[in-house]
Amino acid sequence: MMKKMKSLPFVKVMTWLTITMASVLSFRVMAQLPDYQRVFGVSGSLLSVGSDTLAGMTTLWVEEFESIYPNVNAQVQASGSSTAPPALTEGTAHFGPMSRPMRLREIEAFEREHGYKPTVLKVAIDAIGIFVHRDNPIQGLNFQQIDSIFSVTLRCGATKSLNNWHELGLDSDWSKRKFQLFGRNSVSGTYGYFKQNALCDGDFKKGVNEQPGSASVVQSVASSISGIGYSGVGYQVAGIKLIPIARSGDDYIYPTRKNILNERYPLSRFLYVYVNKHPTKPLSKVQSEFIRFIFSRQGQELVRKDGYVPISQSLAKQELAKVELTLSDQN
């Protein structure tokens, strides 16, 4: 007699579907981008200073670019988005990866120094996920609940702070477990984005364990049965569960590419690279080719490999035009 197949928990099935759908759609998008073609005479140094969220992606770009051009020496410093603007302003970096747009005061400081604004390039799409331990039975959270868990100011409509899993309806052993909160530090663009959007610009609880990097957040959650944290969805490790979220109620949304692009998923964003592009002068050849590589099929494949969503061909053309490049130019 045939044995009855053991059913998988709904959230695990949906998580698998999320990853599968995102991968299929990402491959379709990348297929529209041209292959990067090596050109003659590219050499020199590149220094990238900025976001930890983009650290893995930037390192992959740099390593592949150096393999194409052995005479290029590139370095990546990834201490947080807030380190990018001063490095670009002071001329100590060629590229400034950021997980948030520059603030007005950062743009103004750059403009005072150089006489023009920095150029921003959208290089990938990210989504901020809420992670819990893999054994946690929670099915989803809305913004009011997220705010009640992480914030002391309750600006998203909640009437009281939540401190344990029982207050979210979990029973049995979970009713005795208090939240162990994990997040990023204030230097991080992810910290600022989550504060503004998920906490309605409220203040974090003092009990949030601030981590130096996105990977540290999910690793901490994986090692804490009562843990909950926020990080980019690309930073998934064994031992955690990515849960769907809703702006209100229980219409929970998973961060699939489709949901991100049609703005159904509430916590999605572009990732950026800022450059110092003079309005009337071209970038150096090594800088131009590195940017063109980022927007090639190979460059966006590395975006997908690092767990993020590649951008479309039309957006790639739009961004390259900002620095007077095209997808097809090979000089």
Short mmCIF file of the C-alpha atoms (twelve columns), coordinates in Angstrom:
data_MODEL
# 
_entry.id   MODEL 
# 
loop_
_atom_site.group_PDB 
_atom_site.id 
_atom_site.type_symbol 
_atom_site.label_atom_id 
_atom_site.label_alt_id 
_atom_site.label_comp_id 
_atom_site.label_asym_id 
_atom_site.label_seq_id 
_atom_site.Cartn_x 
_atom_site.Cartn_y 
_atom_site.Cartn_z 
_atom_site.pdbx_PDB_model_num 
ATOM 1   C CA . MET A 1   0.000  0.000  0.000   1 
ATOM 2   C CA . MET A 2   1.268  3.429  -0.916  1 
ATOM 3   C CA . LYS A 3   2.373  5.497  2.051   1 
ATOM 4   C CA . LYS A 4   0.831  8.894  2.510   1 
ATOM 5   C CA . MET A 5   3.337  11.628 1.748   1 
ATOM 6   C CA . LYS A 6   4.148  13.795 4.723   1 
ATOM 7   C CA . SER A 7   3.028  17.345 3.999   1 
ATOM 8   C CA . LEU A 8   5.497  20.179 4.280   1 
ATOM 9   C CA . PRO A 9   4.635  23.226 6.410   1 
ATOM 10  C CA . PHE A 10  2.964  25.931 4.322   1 
ATOM 11  C CA . VAL A 11  5.637  28.548 5.006   1 
ATOM 12  C CA . LYS A 12  8.448  26.180 3.945   1 
ATOM 13  C CA . VAL A 13  6.639  25.369 0.702   1 
ATOM 14  C CA . MET A 14  6.043  29.060 -0.017  1 
ATOM 15  C CA . THR A 15  9.663  29.905 0.769   1 
ATOM 16  C CA . TRP A 16  10.799 27.274 -1.758  1 
ATOM 17  C CA . LEU A 17  8.362  28.639 -4.344  1 
ATOM 18  C CA . THR A 18  9.593  32.182 -3.667  1 
ATOM 19  C CA . ILE A 19  13.198 31.225 -4.362  1 
ATOM 20  C CA . THR A 20  12.277 29.167 -7.442  1 
ATOM 21  C CA . MET A 21  10.082 31.872 -9.013  1 
ATOM 22  C CA . ALA A 22  12.665 34.572 -8.330  1 
ATOM 23  C CA . SER A 23  15.378 32.481 -9.995  1 
ATOM 24  C CA . VAL A 24  13.307 31.786 -13.125 1 
ATOM 25  C CA . LEU A 25  12.345 35.432 -13.554 1 
ATOM 26  C CA . SER A 26  15.917 36.586 -12.895 1 
ATOM 27  C CA . PHE A 27  17.267 34.334 -15.653 1 
ATOM 28  C CA . ARG A 28  14.716 35.781 -18.086 1 
ATOM 29  C CA . VAL A 29  15.790 39.323 -17.254 1 
ATOM 30  C CA . MET A 30  19.509 38.553 -17.553 1 
ATOM 31  C CA . ALA A 31  19.012 36.868 -20.922 1 
ATOM 32  C CA . GLN A 32  18.030 40.277 -22.325 1 
ATOM 33  C CA . LEU A 33  21.338 41.869 -21.303 1 
ATOM 34  C CA . PRO A 34  24.415 41.668 -23.562 1 
ATOM 35  C CA . ASP A 35  27.513 39.670 -22.679 1 
ATOM 36  C CA . TYR A 36  30.439 41.758 -21.508 1 
ATOM 37  C CA . GLN A 37  33.175 41.940 -24.153 1 
ATOM 38  C CA . ARG A 38  36.782 42.449 -23.087 1 
ATOM 39  C CA . VAL A 39  38.446 45.556 -24.527 1 
ATOM 40  C CA . PHE A 40  42.100 46.510 -24.958 1 
ATOM 41  C CA . GLY A 41  44.086 48.752 -22.647 1 
ATOM 42  C CA . VAL A 42  42.187 48.570 -19.361 1 
ATOM 43  C CA . SER A 43  44.392 48.940 -16.291 1 
ATOM 44  C CA . GLY A 44  44.615 50.919 -13.084 1 
ATOM 45  C CA . SER A 45  43.178 51.000 -9.588  1 
ATOM 46  C CA . LEU A 46  39.597 50.941 -8.339  1 
ATOM 47  C CA . LEU A 47  38.506 51.583 -4.763  1 
ATOM 48  C CA . SER A 48  34.971 50.975 -3.549  1 
ATOM 49  C CA . VAL A 49  33.886 52.337 -0.149  1 
ATOM 50  C CA . GLY A 50  30.393 51.939 1.250   1 
ATOM 51  C CA . SER A 51  27.560 49.564 2.046   1 
ATOM 52  C CA . ASP A 52  27.951 46.264 3.858   1 
ATOM 53  C CA . THR A 53  24.740 45.078 2.184   1 
ATOM 54  C CA . LEU A 54  26.452 45.354 -1.209  1 
ATOM 55  C CA . ALA A 55  29.767 43.945 0.056   1 
ATOM 56  C CA . GLY A 56  29.305 40.449 -1.345  1 
ATOM 57  C CA . MET A 57  27.977 41.704 -4.667  1 
ATOM 58  C CA . THR A 58  30.741 44.293 -5.069  1 
ATOM 59  C CA . THR A 59  33.413 41.727 -4.202  1 
ATOM 60  C CA . LEU A 60  32.040 39.336 -6.827  1 
ATOM 61  C CA . TRP A 61  32.090 42.124 -9.426  1 
ATOM 62  C CA . VAL A 62  35.643 43.100 -8.525  1 
ATOM 63  C CA . GLU A 63  36.991 39.542 -8.571  1 
ATOM 64  C CA . GLU A 64  35.458 38.783 -11.968 1 
ATOM 65  C CA . PHE A 65  36.594 42.131 -13.393 1 
ATOM 66  C CA . GLU A 66  40.162 41.531 -12.190 1 
ATOM 67  C CA . SER A 67  40.115 38.087 -13.827 1 
ATOM 68  C CA . ILE A 68  39.207 39.775 -17.131 1 
ATOM 69  C CA . TYR A 69  41.796 42.534 -16.647 1 
ATOM 70  C CA . PRO A 70  44.855 41.275 -14.692 1 
ATOM 71  C CA . ASN A 71  46.360 44.787 -14.699 1 
ATOM 72  C CA . VAL A 72  43.467 46.141 -12.640 1 
ATOM 73  C CA . ASN A 73  43.892 46.342 -8.867  1 
ATOM 74  C CA . ALA A 74  40.579 46.769 -7.044  1 
ATOM 75  C CA . GLN A 75  39.778 47.004 -3.334  1 
ATOM 76  C CA . VAL A 76  36.479 46.899 -1.450  1 
ATOM 77  C CA . GLN A 77  35.856 48.562 1.919   1 
ATOM 78  C CA . ALA A 78  32.382 47.839 3.300   1 
ATOM 79  C CA . SER A 79  31.689 49.487 6.652   1 
ATOM 80  C CA . GLY A 80  28.237 50.892 5.863   1 
ATOM 81  C CA . SER A 81  26.408 53.203 3.469   1 
ATOM 82  C CA . SER A 82  27.270 56.302 5.499   1 
ATOM 83  C CA . THR A 83  30.963 55.846 4.680   1 
ATOM 84  C CA . ALA A 84  30.409 56.238 0.921   1 
ATOM 85  C CA . PRO A 85  29.511 59.970 0.644   1 
ATOM 86  C CA . PRO A 86  32.562 61.339 2.503   1 
ATOM 87  C CA . ALA A 87  34.889 58.980 0.618   1 
ATOM 88  C CA . LEU A 88  33.537 60.187 -2.734  1 
ATOM 89  C CA . THR A 89  33.569 63.807 -1.592  1 
ATOM 90  C CA . GLU A 90  37.179 63.604 -0.409  1 
ATOM 91  C CA . GLY A 91  38.275 61.695 -3.511  1 
ATOM 92  C CA . THR A 92  39.420 58.613 -1.592  1 
ATOM 93  C CA . ALA A 93  37.015 56.279 -3.453  1 
ATOM 94  C CA . HIS A 94  35.977 55.805 -7.082  1 
ATOM 95  C CA . PHE A 95  32.706 54.037 -6.274  1 
ATOM 96  C CA . GLY A 96  30.281 54.401 -3.375  1 
ATOM 97  C CA . PRO A 97  27.861 51.457 -3.020  1 
ATOM 98  C CA . MET A 98  24.843 52.409 -0.903  1 
ATOM 99  C CA . SER A 99  21.685 50.615 0.203   1 
ATOM 100 C CA . ARG A 100 19.885 53.956 0.492   1 
ATOM 101 C CA . PRO A 101 19.861 57.200 -1.495  1 
ATOM 102 C CA . MET A 102 22.268 59.903 -0.367  1 
ATOM 103 C CA . ARG A 103 20.781 62.367 2.082   1 
ATOM 104 C CA . LEU A 104 20.462 66.019 1.103   1 
ATOM 105 C CA . ARG A 105 23.305 67.106 3.381   1 
ATOM 106 C CA . GLU A 106 25.594 64.451 1.852   1 
ATOM 107 C CA . ILE A 107 24.783 65.629 -1.678  1 
ATOM 108 C CA . GLU A 108 25.310 69.260 -0.671  1 
ATOM 109 C CA . ALA A 109 28.706 68.467 0.885   1 
ATOM 110 C CA . PHE A 110 29.798 66.767 -2.352  1 
ATOM 111 C CA . GLU A 111 28.501 69.658 -4.452  1 
ATOM 112 C CA . ARG A 112 30.347 72.245 -2.343  1 
ATOM 113 C CA . GLU A 113 33.577 70.365 -2.948  1 
ATOM 114 C CA . HIS A 114 33.177 69.564 -6.656  1 
ATOM 115 C CA . GLY A 115 30.683 72.064 -8.055  1 
ATOM 116 C CA . TYR A 116 28.235 69.394 -9.268  1 
ATOM 117 C CA . LYS A 117 26.156 66.578 -7.799  1 
ATOM 118 C CA . PRO A 118 27.283 62.940 -7.553  1 
ATOM 119 C CA . THR A 119 25.832 60.532 -10.104 1 
ATOM 120 C CA . VAL A 120 23.686 57.698 -8.775  1 
ATOM 121 C CA . LEU A 121 23.278 54.364 -10.565 1 
ATOM 122 C CA . LYS A 122 20.609 51.790 -9.695  1 
ATOM 123 C CA . VAL A 123 22.470 48.485 -9.897  1 
ATOM 124 C CA . ALA A 124 20.176 45.876 -8.294  1 
ATOM 125 C CA . ILE A 125 16.937 45.356 -6.401  1 
ATOM 126 C CA . ASP A 126 16.802 44.236 -2.775  1 
ATOM 127 C CA . ALA A 127 14.073 43.360 -0.330  1 
ATOM 128 C CA . ILE A 128 14.295 43.562 3.444   1 
ATOM 129 C CA . GLY A 129 13.074 40.368 5.065   1 
ATOM 130 C CA . ILE A 130 11.936 39.450 8.551   1 
ATOM 131 C CA . PHE A 131 13.738 36.334 9.760   1 
ATOM 132 C CA . VAL A 132 12.908 33.969 12.616  1 
ATOM 133 C CA . HIS A 133 14.346 30.663 13.781  1 
ATOM 134 C CA . ARG A 134 13.436 27.771 11.482  1 
ATOM 135 C CA . ASP A 135 11.380 26.078 14.237  1 
ATOM 136 C CA . ASN A 136 9.240  29.161 14.853  1 
ATOM 137 C CA . PRO A 137 5.613  28.455 13.754  1 
ATOM 138 C CA . ILE A 138 4.683  32.108 13.099  1 
ATOM 139 C CA . GLN A 139 2.959  32.407 9.686   1 
ATOM 140 C CA . GLY A 140 3.473  36.117 9.004   1 
ATOM 141 C CA . LEU A 141 3.548  39.629 10.478  1 
ATOM 142 C CA . ASN A 142 2.058  43.003 9.567   1 
ATOM 143 C CA . PHE A 143 3.582  46.450 10.039  1 
ATOM 144 C CA . GLN A 144 1.748  47.138 13.307  1 
ATOM 145 C CA . GLN A 145 3.117  43.919 14.780  1 
ATOM 146 C CA . ILE A 146 6.631  44.539 13.446  1 
ATOM 147 C CA . ASP A 147 6.531  48.043 14.924  1 
ATOM 148 C CA . SER A 148 5.293  46.657 18.257  1 
ATOM 149 C CA . ILE A 149 8.171  44.173 18.311  1 
ATOM 150 C CA . PHE A 150 11.053 46.473 17.329  1 
ATOM 151 C CA . SER A 151 9.991  50.027 18.214  1 
ATOM 152 C CA . VAL A 152 9.503  51.941 21.437  1 
ATOM 153 C CA . THR A 153 7.508  54.791 19.862  1 
ATOM 154 C CA . LEU A 154 4.684  52.794 18.146  1 
ATOM 155 C CA . ARG A 155 4.089  55.155 15.216  1 
ATOM 156 C CA . CYS A 156 2.504  52.553 12.919  1 
ATOM 157 C CA . GLY A 157 -0.814 52.333 14.764  1 
ATOM 158 C CA . ALA A 158 -0.147 49.762 17.474  1 
ATOM 159 C CA . THR A 159 -1.542 50.420 20.937  1 
ATOM 160 C CA . LYS A 160 1.011  48.489 22.983  1 
ATOM 161 C CA . SER A 161 4.510  47.089 22.799  1 
ATOM 162 C CA . LEU A 162 4.941  43.343 22.300  1 
ATOM 163 C CA . ASN A 163 7.638  41.457 24.181  1 
ATOM 164 C CA . ASN A 164 7.052  37.729 23.715  1 
ATOM 165 C CA . TRP A 165 5.754  35.186 21.223  1 
ATOM 166 C CA . HIS A 166 2.644  34.432 23.278  1 
ATOM 167 C CA . GLU A 167 1.410  37.966 22.502  1 
ATOM 168 C CA . LEU A 168 1.478  37.007 18.814  1 
ATOM 169 C CA . GLY A 169 -0.723 33.971 19.415  1 
ATOM 170 C CA . LEU A 170 1.903  31.257 19.814  1 
ATOM 171 C CA . ASP A 171 1.240  28.758 22.579  1 
ATOM 172 C CA . SER A 172 2.918  25.747 24.179  1 
ATOM 173 C CA . ASP A 173 6.641  26.338 24.814  1 
ATOM 174 C CA . TRP A 174 6.570  29.531 22.723  1 
ATOM 175 C CA . SER A 175 4.297  31.279 25.210  1 
ATOM 176 C CA . LYS A 176 7.225  31.537 27.626  1 
ATOM 177 C CA . ARG A 177 9.741  32.877 25.142  1 
ATOM 178 C CA . LYS A 178 10.578 36.564 24.959  1 
ATOM 179 C CA . PHE A 179 11.776 38.097 21.704  1 
ATOM 180 C CA . GLN A 180 15.492 38.268 21.130  1 
ATOM 181 C CA . LEU A 181 15.836 41.137 18.672  1 
ATOM 182 C CA . PHE A 182 18.563 41.529 16.045  1 
ATOM 183 C CA . GLY A 183 19.198 44.331 13.565  1 
ATOM 184 C CA . ARG A 184 21.834 46.535 11.955  1 
ATOM 185 C CA . ASN A 185 23.729 49.468 13.446  1 
ATOM 186 C CA . SER A 186 23.005 53.115 12.661  1 
ATOM 187 C CA . VAL A 187 25.790 53.363 10.043  1 
ATOM 188 C CA . SER A 188 23.844 50.942 7.859   1 
ATOM 189 C CA . GLY A 189 21.454 51.999 5.123   1 
ATOM 190 C CA . THR A 190 19.357 48.938 5.987   1 
ATOM 191 C CA . TYR A 191 18.937 50.309 9.525   1 
ATOM 192 C CA . GLY A 192 17.699 53.645 8.171   1 
ATOM 193 C CA . TYR A 193 15.389 52.082 5.589   1 
ATOM 194 C CA . PHE A 194 13.797 49.727 8.122   1 
ATOM 195 C CA . LYS A 195 13.413 52.537 10.664  1 
ATOM 196 C CA . GLN A 196 11.706 54.817 8.152   1 
ATOM 197 C CA . ASN A 197 9.449  52.261 6.477   1 
ATOM 198 C CA . ALA A 198 8.734  49.444 8.937   1 
ATOM 199 C CA . LEU A 199 8.741  51.586 12.100  1 
ATOM 200 C CA . CYS A 200 7.112  54.664 10.510  1 
ATOM 201 C CA . ASP A 201 10.283 56.613 11.363  1 
ATOM 202 C CA . GLY A 202 9.995  55.633 15.019  1 
ATOM 203 C CA . ASP A 203 12.789 54.742 17.424  1 
ATOM 204 C CA . PHE A 204 14.188 51.273 17.987  1 
ATOM 205 C CA . LYS A 205 13.919 49.557 21.352  1 
ATOM 206 C CA . LYS A 206 17.132 49.583 23.353  1 
ATOM 207 C CA . GLY A 207 16.999 45.796 23.449  1 
ATOM 208 C CA . VAL A 208 17.765 45.386 19.737  1 
ATOM 209 C CA . ASN A 209 21.133 43.639 19.368  1 
ATOM 210 C CA . GLU A 210 22.874 45.717 16.697  1 
ATOM 211 C CA . GLN A 211 25.054 43.702 14.338  1 
ATOM 212 C CA . PRO A 212 27.930 44.978 12.158  1 
ATOM 213 C CA . GLY A 213 26.700 43.198 9.023   1 
ATOM 214 C CA . SER A 214 23.656 41.654 7.383   1 
ATOM 215 C CA . ALA A 215 25.077 38.130 7.590   1 
ATOM 216 C CA . SER A 216 25.583 38.573 11.333  1 
ATOM 217 C CA . VAL A 217 21.881 39.324 11.766  1 
ATOM 218 C CA . VAL A 218 20.629 36.110 10.175  1 
ATOM 219 C CA . GLN A 219 23.353 34.014 11.800  1 
ATOM 220 C CA . SER A 220 22.325 35.401 15.189  1 
ATOM 221 C CA . VAL A 221 18.677 34.563 14.503  1 
ATOM 222 C CA . ALA A 222 19.652 31.040 13.448  1 
ATOM 223 C CA . SER A 223 21.382 30.486 16.787  1 
ATOM 224 C CA . SER A 224 18.508 31.857 18.913  1 
ATOM 225 C CA . ILE A 225 15.258 29.871 19.173  1 
ATOM 226 C CA . SER A 226 13.352 33.041 20.137  1 
ATOM 227 C CA . GLY A 227 15.227 35.316 17.740  1 
ATOM 228 C CA . ILE A 228 13.744 37.691 15.186  1 
ATOM 229 C CA . GLY A 229 15.659 40.090 12.976  1 
ATOM 230 C CA . TYR A 230 15.599 42.100 9.764   1 
ATOM 231 C CA . SER A 231 18.105 41.895 6.908   1 
ATOM 232 C CA . GLY A 232 18.319 41.740 3.132   1 
ATOM 233 C CA . VAL A 233 16.585 38.638 1.775   1 
ATOM 234 C CA . GLY A 234 19.809 37.706 0.002   1 
ATOM 235 C CA . TYR A 235 21.370 36.824 3.347   1 
ATOM 236 C CA . GLN A 236 19.685 33.481 3.977   1 
ATOM 237 C CA . VAL A 237 21.456 30.728 5.907   1 
ATOM 238 C CA . ALA A 238 20.504 27.333 7.272   1 
ATOM 239 C CA . GLY A 239 18.509 27.490 10.472  1 
ATOM 240 C CA . ILE A 240 16.317 30.489 9.676   1 
ATOM 241 C CA . LYS A 241 12.904 31.104 8.146   1 
ATOM 242 C CA . LEU A 242 11.949 34.091 6.004   1 
ATOM 243 C CA . ILE A 243 8.362  35.033 6.794   1 
ATOM 244 C CA . PRO A 244 5.870  36.955 4.617   1 
ATOM 245 C CA . ILE A 245 4.684  40.397 5.715   1 
ATOM 246 C CA . ALA A 246 1.685  42.678 5.208   1 
ATOM 247 C CA . ARG A 247 1.109  46.399 5.516   1 
ATOM 248 C CA . SER A 248 -2.004 45.588 7.547   1 
ATOM 249 C CA . GLY A 249 -4.140 42.586 8.419   1 
ATOM 250 C CA . ASP A 250 -3.003 39.138 7.320   1 
ATOM 251 C CA . ASP A 251 -2.667 39.514 3.545   1 
ATOM 252 C CA . TYR A 252 0.945  38.366 3.779   1 
ATOM 253 C CA . ILE A 253 3.225  38.877 0.779   1 
ATOM 254 C CA . TYR A 254 6.412  36.972 -0.062  1 
ATOM 255 C CA . PRO A 255 9.383  38.823 -1.628  1 
ATOM 256 C CA . THR A 256 9.209  37.269 -5.099  1 
ATOM 257 C CA . ARG A 257 10.639 39.261 -8.008  1 
ATOM 258 C CA . LYS A 258 7.104  39.810 -9.304  1 
ATOM 259 C CA . ASN A 259 5.906  41.103 -5.936  1 
ATOM 260 C CA . ILE A 260 8.940  43.359 -5.649  1 
ATOM 261 C CA . LEU A 261 8.628  44.844 -9.130  1 
ATOM 262 C CA . ASN A 262 4.886  45.481 -8.879  1 
ATOM 263 C CA . GLU A 263 5.463  47.000 -5.413  1 
ATOM 264 C CA . ARG A 264 3.228  44.488 -3.620  1 
ATOM 265 C CA . TYR A 265 6.011  43.465 -1.255  1 
ATOM 266 C CA . PRO A 266 6.134  46.281 1.324   1 
ATOM 267 C CA . LEU A 267 9.881  46.369 2.045   1 
ATOM 268 C CA . SER A 268 11.684 46.459 -1.310  1 
ATOM 269 C CA . ARG A 269 14.247 48.959 -2.577  1 
ATOM 270 C CA . PHE A 270 16.878 49.669 -5.186  1 
ATOM 271 C CA . LEU A 271 20.559 49.300 -4.375  1 
ATOM 272 C CA . TYR A 272 22.874 52.033 -5.642  1 
ATOM 273 C CA . VAL A 273 26.410 52.803 -6.692  1 
ATOM 274 C CA . TYR A 274 27.419 56.479 -6.588  1 
ATOM 275 C CA . VAL A 275 30.219 57.856 -8.764  1 
ATOM 276 C CA . ASN A 276 31.984 61.171 -9.239  1 
ATOM 277 C CA . LYS A 277 31.128 61.962 -12.867 1 
ATOM 278 C CA . HIS A 278 32.090 65.446 -14.093 1 
ATOM 279 C CA . PRO A 279 29.304 66.866 -16.317 1 
ATOM 280 C CA . THR A 280 31.648 67.578 -19.243 1 
ATOM 281 C CA . LYS A 281 34.390 64.969 -18.789 1 
ATOM 282 C CA . PRO A 282 34.246 61.195 -19.293 1 
ATOM 283 C CA . LEU A 283 35.103 58.704 -16.592 1 
ATOM 284 C CA . SER A 284 38.445 56.940 -16.855 1 
ATOM 285 C CA . LYS A 285 38.517 53.861 -19.059 1 
ATOM 286 C CA . VAL A 286 38.838 51.460 -16.134 1 
ATOM 287 C CA . GLN A 287 35.899 53.080 -14.337 1 
ATOM 288 C CA . SER A 288 33.751 53.098 -17.486 1 
ATOM 289 C CA . GLU A 289 34.429 49.437 -18.210 1 
ATOM 290 C CA . PHE A 290 33.725 48.420 -14.622 1 
ATOM 291 C CA . ILE A 291 30.349 50.154 -14.796 1 
ATOM 292 C CA . ARG A 292 29.597 48.545 -18.142 1 
ATOM 293 C CA . PHE A 293 30.495 45.167 -16.626 1 
ATOM 294 C CA . ILE A 294 28.046 45.741 -13.755 1 
ATOM 295 C CA . PHE A 295 25.206 46.213 -16.246 1 
ATOM 296 C CA . SER A 296 26.178 43.273 -18.474 1 
ATOM 297 C CA . ARG A 297 24.693 39.787 -18.328 1 
ATOM 298 C CA . GLN A 298 27.711 38.585 -16.331 1 
ATOM 299 C CA . GLY A 299 27.484 41.462 -13.867 1 
ATOM 300 C CA . GLN A 300 23.788 40.950 -13.231 1 
ATOM 301 C CA . GLU A 301 24.294 37.183 -12.962 1 
ATOM 302 C CA . LEU A 302 26.542 37.970 -9.985  1 
ATOM 303 C CA . VAL A 303 23.709 40.091 -8.559  1 
ATOM 304 C CA . ARG A 304 21.466 37.025 -8.751  1 
ATOM 305 C CA . LYS A 305 24.215 34.766 -7.361  1 
ATOM 306 C CA . ASP A 306 24.491 36.999 -4.301  1 
ATOM 307 C CA . GLY A 307 20.751 36.665 -3.655  1 
ATOM 308 C CA . TYR A 308 19.446 39.920 -5.130  1 
ATOM 309 C CA . VAL A 309 17.182 40.733 -8.072  1 
ATOM 310 C CA . PRO A 310 18.806 41.796 -11.376 1 
ATOM 311 C CA . ILE A 311 17.580 44.941 -13.102 1 
ATOM 312 C CA . SER A 312 15.893 45.038 -16.497 1 
ATOM 313 C CA . GLN A 313 17.513 45.861 -19.827 1 
ATOM 314 C CA . SER A 314 15.541 49.110 -20.098 1 
ATOM 315 C CA . LEU A 315 16.702 50.262 -16.666 1 
ATOM 316 C CA . ALA A 316 20.291 49.272 -17.465 1 
ATOM 317 C CA . LYS A 317 20.190 51.485 -20.569 1 
ATOM 318 C CA . GLN A 318 18.736 54.347 -18.534 1 
ATOM 319 C CA . GLU A 319 21.409 54.120 -15.847 1 
ATOM 320 C CA . LEU A 320 24.310 53.804 -18.289 1 
ATOM 321 C CA . ALA A 321 23.134 56.934 -20.090 1 
ATOM 322 C CA . LYS A 322 23.786 58.895 -16.879 1 
ATOM 323 C CA . VAL A 323 27.515 58.301 -17.359 1 
ATOM 324 C CA . GLU A 324 27.410 58.589 -21.168 1 
ATOM 325 C CA . LEU A 325 27.665 54.849 -21.820 1 
ATOM 326 C CA . THR A 326 25.464 52.348 -23.639 1 
ATOM 327 C CA . LEU A 327 24.980 48.597 -23.408 1 
ATOM 328 C CA . SER A 328 26.527 48.006 -26.822 1 
ATOM 329 C CA . ASP A 329 29.529 50.376 -26.729 1 
ATOM 330 C CA . GLN A 330 32.880 48.604 -26.697 1 
ATOM 331 C CA . ASN A 331 35.661 51.117 -27.220 1 
# 
